[in-house]
Tab-separated table of C-alpha atoms and ligand atoms in Angstrom:
chain	number	residue	atom	x	y	z
N	1299	UNK	CA	97.175	108.383	119.022
N	1300	UNK	CA	98.196	105.477	115.424
N	1301	UNK	CA	102.035	106.718	116.092
N	1302	UNK	CA	101.763	104.732	119.191
N	1303	UNK	CA	102.813	100.874	117.886
N	1304	UNK	CA	103.388	102.198	113.854
N	1305	UNK	CA	107.174	101.238	113.181
N	1306	UNK	CA	108.799	103.666	110.905
N	1307	UNK	CA	111.873	104.021	109.196
N	1308	UNK	CA	114.050	106.657	108.385
N	1309	UNK	CA	115.711	107.424	105.149
N	1310	UNK	CA	117.897	109.826	103.498
N	1311	UNK	CA	118.402	109.869	100.083
N	1312	UNK	CA	118.426	111.557	96.696
N	1313	UNK	CA	114.323	112.616	95.641
N	1314	UNK	CA	113.285	114.178	92.916
N	1315	UNK	CA	113.845	118.588	92.599
N	1316	UNK	CA	111.816	120.303	94.540
N	1317	UNK	CA	110.532	117.414	96.650
N	1318	UNK	CA	111.838	117.884	100.609
N	1319	UNK	CA	110.369	114.603	102.000
N	1320	UNK	CA	108.185	111.616	101.370
N	1321	UNK	CA	106.186	108.843	103.260
N	1322	UNK	CA	104.958	105.915	101.665
N	1323	UNK	CA	103.157	103.283	103.674
N	1324	UNK	CA	104.164	100.213	103.596
N	1325	UNK	CA	102.450	96.973	102.929
N	1326	UNK	CA	103.389	95.433	106.869
N	1327	UNK	CA	101.577	98.723	107.926
N	1328	UNK	CA	104.920	99.809	108.510
N	1329	UNK	CA	105.517	103.253	107.193
N	1330	UNK	CA	109.221	105.014	105.186
N	1331	UNK	CA	110.039	108.296	105.416
N	1332	UNK	CA	112.857	109.539	103.082
N	1333	UNK	CA	114.442	112.935	103.669
N	1334	UNK	CA	116.133	114.995	101.462
N	1335	UNK	CA	119.980	115.405	102.357
N	1336	UNK	CA	119.993	118.048	99.856
N	1337	UNK	CA	117.906	120.351	101.714
N	1338	UNK	CA	119.107	121.497	105.037
N	1339	UNK	CA	119.678	120.108	108.322
N	1340	UNK	CA	116.179	122.001	109.713
N	1341	UNK	CA	114.158	121.591	106.742
N	1342	UNK	CA	115.228	117.509	107.260
N	1343	UNK	CA	114.056	118.124	110.756
N	1344	UNK	CA	110.466	120.394	109.145
N	1345	UNK	CA	110.202	117.695	107.254
N	1346	UNK	CA	110.895	115.109	109.877
N	1347	UNK	CA	108.608	116.363	111.829
N	1348	UNK	CA	106.065	116.824	108.672
N	1349	UNK	CA	105.687	113.511	107.781
N	1350	UNK	CA	105.409	112.293	112.121
N	1351	UNK	CA	101.905	114.153	111.147
N	1352	UNK	CA	101.047	111.778	108.441
N	1353	UNK	CA	101.329	108.708	110.089
N	1354	UNK	CA	99.846	110.835	113.815
N	1355	UNK	CA	96.758	112.041	111.423
N	1356	UNK	CA	96.530	108.141	109.622
N	1357	UNK	CA	96.832	109.992	106.557
N	1358	UNK	CA	97.846	107.419	104.565
N	1359	UNK	CA	95.418	104.527	105.143
N	1360	UNK	CA	91.949	103.839	103.553
N	1361	UNK	CA	91.005	106.267	100.118
N	1362	UNK	CA	94.322	108.427	100.931
N	1363	UNK	CA	97.550	108.058	98.707
N	1364	UNK	CA	99.034	105.014	99.764
N	1365	UNK	CA	102.639	107.885	99.578
N	1366	UNK	CA	102.583	110.871	99.435
N	1367	UNK	CA	105.323	113.472	97.782
N	1368	UNK	CA	105.891	116.978	99.030
N	1369	UNK	CA	106.581	119.065	96.107
N	1370	UNK	CA	106.093	121.761	99.165
N	1371	UNK	CA	106.450	122.213	102.689
N	1372	UNK	CA	102.895	123.859	104.597
N	1373	UNK	CA	102.954	125.778	107.557
N	1374	UNK	CA	101.478	123.942	110.284
N	1375	UNK	CA	101.515	119.819	108.481
O	1876	LIG	ZN1	102.756	115.515	103.611
């Protein structure tokens, strides 16, 4: 699993309106996960889990986007 051995850092910071979270693959192969403090704690936890799935699924490597701003949380992922 890609999560194993992957370093990631959590940041809580203001994001654009309607964006609960974001994830970014850094050039050193670590991840930065961003959570929007405008959302309540349960939403932040959901967002956090959602972003972790991107790491587990290895969504940000290869030809996929290196940055993912979440407009809406989807159910499941
Ligand atoms: Zn996502």
